[in-house]
mmCIF file of N, CA and C in Angstrom:
data_model
loop_
_atom_site.group_PDB
_atom_site.id
_atom_site.type_symbol
_atom_site.label_atom_id
_atom_site.label_comp_id
_atom_site.label_asym_id
_atom_site.label_seq_id
_atom_site.Cartn_x
_atom_site.Cartn_y
_atom_site.Cartn_z
ATOM 1 N N PRO A 23 102.414 -57.975 -115.958
ATOM 2 C CA PRO A 23 101.267 -58.157 -116.838
ATOM 3 C C PRO A 23 101.370 -57.259 -118.064
ATOM 4 N N TYR A 24 100.789 -57.723 -119.166
ATOM 5 C CA TYR A 24 100.797 -56.959 -120.405
ATOM 6 C C TYR A 24 99.353 -56.749 -120.835
ATOM 7 N N PHE A 25 99.012 -55.492 -121.107
ATOM 8 C CA PHE A 25 97.664 -55.137 -121.539
ATOM 9 C C PHE A 25 97.710 -54.562 -122.945
ATOM 10 N N GLU A 26 96.686 -54.875 -123.712
ATOM 11 C CA GLU A 26 96.537 -54.296 -125.040
ATOM 12 C C GLU A 26 95.109 -53.792 -125.137
ATOM 13 N N GLU A 27 94.962 -52.525 -125.452
ATOM 14 C CA GLU A 27 93.641 -51.890 -125.513
ATOM 15 C C GLU A 27 92.854 -52.127 -124.222
ATOM 16 N N ARG A 28 93.536 -51.946 -123.097
ATOM 17 C CA ARG A 28 92.953 -52.063 -121.754
ATOM 18 C C ARG A 28 92.528 -53.470 -121.380
ATOM 19 N N SER A 29 92.883 -54.465 -122.166
ATOM 20 C CA SER A 29 92.546 -55.849 -121.844
ATOM 21 C C SER A 29 93.818 -56.619 -121.527
ATOM 22 N N PHE A 30 93.734 -57.460 -120.483
ATOM 23 C CA PHE A 30 94.873 -58.303 -120.148
ATOM 24 C C PHE A 30 95.143 -59.231 -121.313
ATOM 25 N N TRP A 31 96.421 -59.362 -121.665
ATOM 26 C CA TRP A 31 96.773 -60.174 -122.819
ATOM 27 C C TRP A 31 97.738 -61.289 -122.470
ATOM 28 N N GLY A 32 98.611 -61.044 -121.504
ATOM 29 C CA GLY A 32 99.587 -62.060 -121.123
ATOM 30 C C GLY A 32 100.613 -61.471 -120.175
ATOM 31 N N TRP A 33 101.718 -62.160 -120.034
ATOM 32 C CA TRP A 33 102.778 -61.737 -119.119
ATOM 33 C C TRP A 33 104.023 -61.389 -119.913
ATOM 34 N N LYS A 34 104.445 -60.148 -119.821
ATOM 35 C CA LYS A 34 105.616 -59.677 -120.559
ATOM 36 C C LYS A 34 106.883 -60.019 -119.782
ATOM 37 N N ILE A 35 107.815 -60.649 -120.481
ATOM 38 C CA ILE A 35 109.097 -60.994 -119.870
ATOM 39 C C ILE A 35 109.932 -59.725 -119.777
ATOM 40 N N VAL A 36 110.337 -59.392 -118.573
ATOM 41 C CA VAL A 36 111.143 -58.195 -118.352
ATOM 42 C C VAL A 36 112.623 -58.576 -118.330
ATOM 43 N N ARG A 37 112.929 -59.660 -117.648
ATOM 44 C CA ARG A 37 114.311 -60.132 -117.553
ATOM 45 C C ARG A 37 114.286 -61.645 -117.493
ATOM 46 N N TYR A 38 115.184 -62.282 -118.227
ATOM 47 C CA TYR A 38 115.262 -63.739 -118.220
ATOM 48 C C TYR A 38 116.682 -64.127 -118.579
ATOM 49 N N ASP A 39 117.337 -64.850 -117.687
ATOM 50 C CA ASP A 39 118.757 -65.137 -117.862
ATOM 51 C C ASP A 39 119.080 -66.610 -118.062
ATOM 52 N N ASN A 40 118.145 -67.418 -118.493
ATOM 53 C CA ASN A 40 118.398 -68.842 -118.678
ATOM 54 C C ASN A 40 118.740 -69.117 -120.142
ATOM 55 N N PRO A 41 119.985 -69.487 -120.442
ATOM 56 C CA PRO A 41 120.364 -69.714 -121.839
ATOM 57 C C PRO A 41 119.735 -70.960 -122.452
ATOM 58 N N TRP A 42 119.110 -71.809 -121.637
ATOM 59 C CA TRP A 42 118.535 -73.065 -122.143
ATOM 60 C C TRP A 42 117.107 -72.893 -122.636
ATOM 61 N N VAL A 43 116.495 -71.754 -122.342
ATOM 62 C CA VAL A 43 115.102 -71.521 -122.725
ATOM 63 C C VAL A 43 115.044 -70.268 -123.588
ATOM 64 N N ASP A 44 114.416 -70.389 -124.744
ATOM 65 C CA ASP A 44 114.377 -69.288 -125.703
ATOM 66 C C ASP A 44 113.280 -68.286 -125.373
ATOM 67 N N LEU A 45 113.438 -67.605 -124.242
ATOM 68 C CA LEU A 45 112.580 -66.470 -123.897
ATOM 69 C C LEU A 45 113.474 -65.252 -123.778
ATOM 70 N N LEU A 46 112.997 -64.148 -124.318
ATOM 71 C CA LEU A 46 113.773 -62.918 -124.307
ATOM 72 C C LEU A 46 112.977 -61.787 -123.670
ATOM 73 N N PRO A 47 113.653 -60.794 -123.109
ATOM 74 C CA PRO A 47 112.925 -59.626 -122.626
ATOM 75 C C PRO A 47 112.054 -59.052 -123.749
ATOM 76 N N GLY A 48 110.810 -58.768 -123.415
ATOM 77 C CA GLY A 48 109.860 -58.266 -124.408
ATOM 78 C C GLY A 48 108.901 -59.333 -124.902
ATOM 79 N N ASP A 49 109.270 -60.625 -124.773
ATOM 80 C CA ASP A 49 108.342 -61.694 -125.148
ATOM 81 C C ASP A 49 107.120 -61.636 -124.240
ATOM 82 N N ILE A 50 105.975 -62.057 -124.765
ATOM 83 C CA ILE A 50 104.738 -62.060 -123.994
ATOM 84 C C ILE A 50 104.222 -63.495 -123.922
ATOM 85 N N VAL A 51 104.184 -64.035 -122.712
ATOM 86 C CA VAL A 51 103.699 -65.399 -122.496
ATOM 87 C C VAL A 51 102.183 -65.349 -122.389
ATOM 88 N N ILE A 52 101.527 -66.156 -123.217
ATOM 89 C CA ILE A 52 100.069 -66.178 -123.300
ATOM 90 C C ILE A 52 99.475 -67.321 -122.475
ATOM 91 N N SER A 53 100.100 -68.497 -122.547
ATOM 92 C CA SER A 53 99.552 -69.640 -121.816
ATOM 93 C C SER A 53 100.644 -70.687 -121.583
ATOM 94 N N VAL A 54 100.352 -71.572 -120.637
ATOM 95 C CA VAL A 54 101.214 -72.729 -120.358
ATOM 96 C C VAL A 54 100.318 -73.955 -120.421
ATOM 97 N N ASN A 55 100.678 -74.892 -121.290
ATOM 98 C CA ASN A 55 99.869 -76.098 -121.520
ATOM 99 C C ASN A 55 98.409 -75.742 -121.789
ATOM 100 N N GLU A 56 98.230 -74.729 -122.602
ATOM 101 C CA GLU A 56 96.921 -74.257 -123.058
ATOM 102 C C GLU A 56 96.066 -73.642 -121.952
ATOM 103 N N HIS A 57 96.657 -73.350 -120.803
ATOM 104 C CA HIS A 57 95.945 -72.704 -119.705
ATOM 105 C C HIS A 57 96.386 -71.249 -119.616
ATOM 106 N N ARG A 58 95.434 -70.342 -119.723
ATOM 107 C CA ARG A 58 95.723 -68.919 -119.544
ATOM 108 C C ARG A 58 95.995 -68.670 -118.065
ATOM 109 N N ILE A 59 96.871 -67.737 -117.789
ATOM 110 C CA ILE A 59 97.196 -67.403 -116.408
ATOM 111 C C ILE A 59 96.928 -65.914 -116.226
ATOM 112 N N GLU A 60 95.775 -65.606 -115.646
ATOM 113 C CA GLU A 60 95.407 -64.208 -115.450
ATOM 114 C C GLU A 60 95.383 -63.816 -113.977
ATOM 115 N N THR A 61 95.249 -64.788 -113.091
ATOM 116 C CA THR A 61 95.169 -64.496 -111.662
ATOM 117 C C THR A 61 96.163 -65.377 -110.909
ATOM 118 N N PRO A 62 96.499 -65.011 -109.684
ATOM 119 C CA PRO A 62 97.371 -65.875 -108.880
ATOM 120 C C PRO A 62 96.785 -67.289 -108.699
ATOM 121 N N GLY A 63 95.478 -67.387 -108.566
ATOM 122 C CA GLY A 63 94.844 -68.698 -108.439
ATOM 123 C C GLY A 63 95.053 -69.558 -109.671
ATOM 124 N N GLU A 64 94.933 -68.963 -110.846
ATOM 125 C CA GLU A 64 95.170 -69.698 -112.083
ATOM 126 C C GLU A 64 96.636 -70.105 -112.196
ATOM 127 N N ALA A 65 97.542 -69.240 -111.764
ATOM 128 C CA ALA A 65 98.967 -69.577 -111.779
ATOM 129 C C ALA A 65 99.227 -70.783 -110.888
ATOM 130 N N GLN A 66 98.594 -70.829 -109.735
ATOM 131 C CA GLN A 66 98.761 -71.957 -108.811
ATOM 132 C C GLN A 66 98.230 -73.246 -109.428
ATOM 133 N N LYS A 67 97.073 -73.180 -110.089
ATOM 134 C CA LYS A 67 96.504 -74.364 -110.746
ATOM 135 C C LYS A 67 97.443 -74.896 -111.816
ATOM 136 N N VAL A 68 97.983 -73.994 -112.641
ATOM 137 C CA VAL A 68 98.899 -74.427 -113.694
ATOM 138 C C VAL A 68 100.144 -75.051 -113.070
ATOM 139 N N TRP A 69 100.697 -74.412 -112.057
ATOM 140 C CA TRP A 69 101.899 -74.927 -111.387
ATOM 141 C C TRP A 69 101.639 -76.340 -110.865
ATOM 142 N N GLN A 70 100.501 -76.555 -110.223
ATOM 143 C CA GLN A 70 100.177 -77.876 -109.700
ATOM 144 C C GLN A 70 99.962 -78.894 -110.817
ATOM 145 N N SER A 71 99.391 -78.468 -111.936
ATOM 146 C CA SER A 71 99.141 -79.399 -113.042
ATOM 147 C C SER A 71 100.440 -79.886 -113.683
ATOM 148 N N LEU A 72 101.507 -79.139 -113.518
ATOM 149 C CA LEU A 72 102.778 -79.535 -114.123
ATOM 150 C C LEU A 72 103.382 -80.767 -113.454
ATOM 151 N N ARG A 73 102.930 -81.083 -112.245
ATOM 152 C CA ARG A 73 103.422 -82.286 -111.553
ATOM 153 C C ARG A 73 103.176 -83.545 -112.369
ATOM 154 N N ALA A 74 102.057 -83.600 -113.050
ATOM 155 C CA ALA A 74 101.684 -84.792 -113.804
ATOM 156 C C ALA A 74 101.923 -84.634 -115.300
ATOM 157 N N ALA A 75 102.468 -83.513 -115.712
ATOM 158 C CA ALA A 75 102.647 -83.256 -117.148
ATOM 159 C C ALA A 75 103.841 -84.033 -117.702
ATOM 160 N N ASP A 76 103.681 -84.531 -118.910
ATOM 161 C CA ASP A 76 104.818 -85.170 -119.581
ATOM 162 C C ASP A 76 105.458 -84.209 -120.584
ATOM 163 N N GLU A 77 104.819 -83.050 -120.758
ATOM 164 C CA GLU A 77 105.341 -82.030 -121.659
ATOM 165 C C GLU A 77 104.882 -80.659 -121.150
ATOM 166 N N ILE A 78 105.716 -79.658 -121.369
ATOM 167 C CA ILE A 78 105.345 -78.285 -121.040
ATOM 168 C C ILE A 78 105.357 -77.488 -122.338
ATOM 169 N N ARG A 79 104.236 -76.833 -122.640
ATOM 170 C CA ARG A 79 104.107 -76.024 -123.842
ATOM 171 C C ARG A 79 103.821 -74.582 -123.429
ATOM 172 N N VAL A 80 104.651 -73.699 -123.877
ATOM 173 C CA VAL A 80 104.500 -72.282 -123.561
ATOM 174 C C VAL A 80 104.156 -71.546 -124.849
ATOM 175 N N ALA A 81 102.972 -70.944 -124.903
ATOM 176 C CA ALA A 81 102.572 -70.138 -126.053
ATOM 177 C C ALA A 81 102.940 -68.697 -125.761
ATOM 178 N N ALA A 82 103.589 -68.054 -126.734
ATOM 179 C CA ALA A 82 104.065 -66.692 -126.508
ATOM 180 C C ALA A 82 104.083 -65.914 -127.818
ATOM 181 N N PHE A 83 104.352 -64.621 -127.690
ATOM 182 C CA PHE A 83 104.527 -63.741 -128.844
ATOM 183 C C PHE A 83 105.877 -63.046 -128.720
ATOM 184 N N ARG A 84 106.535 -62.905 -129.850
ATOM 185 C CA ARG A 84 107.771 -62.117 -129.926
ATOM 186 C C ARG A 84 107.645 -61.220 -131.152
ATOM 187 N N LEU A 85 107.779 -59.931 -130.922
ATOM 188 C CA LEU A 85 107.649 -58.955 -132.011
ATOM 189 C C LEU A 85 106.355 -59.176 -132.789
ATOM 190 N N GLU A 86 105.277 -59.387 -132.052
ATOM 191 C CA GLU A 86 103.929 -59.560 -132.595
ATOM 192 C C GLU A 86 103.733 -60.834 -133.398
ATOM 193 N N LYS A 87 104.670 -61.784 -133.295
ATOM 194 C CA LYS A 87 104.530 -63.067 -133.999
ATOM 195 C C LYS A 87 104.437 -64.188 -132.972
ATOM 196 N N PRO A 88 103.441 -65.089 -133.129
ATOM 197 C CA PRO A 88 103.298 -66.180 -132.175
ATOM 198 C C PRO A 88 104.402 -67.225 -132.330
ATOM 199 N N PHE A 89 104.758 -67.833 -131.201
ATOM 200 C CA PHE A 89 105.661 -68.980 -131.227
ATOM 201 C C PHE A 89 105.340 -69.853 -130.022
ATOM 202 N N GLU A 90 105.829 -71.072 -130.055
ATOM 203 C CA GLU A 90 105.578 -72.000 -128.967
ATOM 204 C C GLU A 90 106.876 -72.685 -128.574
ATOM 205 N N LEU A 91 107.070 -72.819 -127.282
ATOM 206 C CA LEU A 91 108.190 -73.578 -126.748
ATOM 207 C C LEU A 91 107.634 -74.890 -126.220
ATOM 208 N N ARG A 92 108.349 -75.976 -126.483
ATOM 209 C CA ARG A 92 107.913 -77.297 -125.988
ATOM 210 C C ARG A 92 109.083 -77.948 -125.259
ATOM 211 N N PHE A 93 108.752 -78.493 -124.104
ATOM 212 C CA PHE A 93 109.754 -79.167 -123.288
ATOM 213 C C PHE A 93 109.212 -80.527 -122.868
ATOM 214 N N LYS A 94 109.958 -81.566 -123.112
ATOM 215 C CA LYS A 94 109.596 -82.899 -122.652
ATOM 216 C C LYS A 94 110.027 -83.008 -121.197
ATOM 217 N N VAL A 95 109.158 -83.519 -120.352
ATOM 218 C CA VAL A 95 109.479 -83.684 -118.938
ATOM 219 C C VAL A 95 110.046 -85.085 -118.759
ATOM 220 N N LEU A 96 111.315 -85.141 -118.395
ATOM 221 C CA LEU A 96 111.958 -86.431 -118.175
ATOM 222 C C LEU A 96 111.583 -86.952 -116.792
ATOM 223 N N GLY A 97 111.261 -88.227 -116.739
ATOM 224 C CA GLY A 97 110.879 -88.824 -115.458
ATOM 225 C C GLY A 97 109.519 -88.391 -114.988
ATOM 226 N N ALA A 98 108.646 -88.000 -115.919
ATOM 227 C CA ALA A 98 107.292 -87.578 -115.554
ATOM 228 C C ALA A 98 106.536 -88.728 -114.939
ATOM 229 N N ALA A 99 105.703 -88.436 -113.983
ATOM 230 C CA ALA A 99 104.886 -89.470 -113.334
ATOM 231 C C ALA A 99 103.973 -90.099 -114.377
ATOM 232 N N GLN A 100 103.974 -91.396 -114.421
ATOM 233 C CA GLN A 100 103.131 -92.134 -115.354
ATOM 234 C C GLN A 100 102.017 -92.819 -114.577
ATOM 235 N N PRO A 101 100.821 -92.876 -115.147
ATOM 236 C CA PRO A 101 99.742 -93.581 -114.453
ATOM 237 C C PRO A 101 100.097 -95.061 -114.320
ATOM 238 N N LYS A 102 99.768 -95.623 -113.169
ATOM 239 C CA LYS A 102 100.045 -97.041 -112.930
ATOM 240 C C LYS A 102 98.999 -97.889 -113.643
ATOM 241 N N THR A 103 99.456 -98.970 -114.257
ATOM 242 C CA THR A 103 98.536 -99.884 -114.919
ATOM 243 C C THR A 103 98.320 -101.086 -114.017
ATOM 244 N N PRO A 104 97.105 -101.601 -113.984
ATOM 245 C CA PRO A 104 96.820 -102.745 -113.097
ATOM 246 C C PRO A 104 97.492 -104.009 -113.547
#
């Protein structure tokens, strides 16, 4: 967890070794698909919501500048039409 002025702000990346995703140690993840994750329960809700997501958006900060990562989910579940 990352705190600023005693308030929870996001999750600081300590180590990340995936060359396919542009996250670096020191980056601070603020939200996933516009959902803040402050508690384990919220993390579980976000994780479950990704099952039906057609895109994953990660809002983060690097060196105090905001950025967003976007990933298209291939083979995402589509609602059935009658």
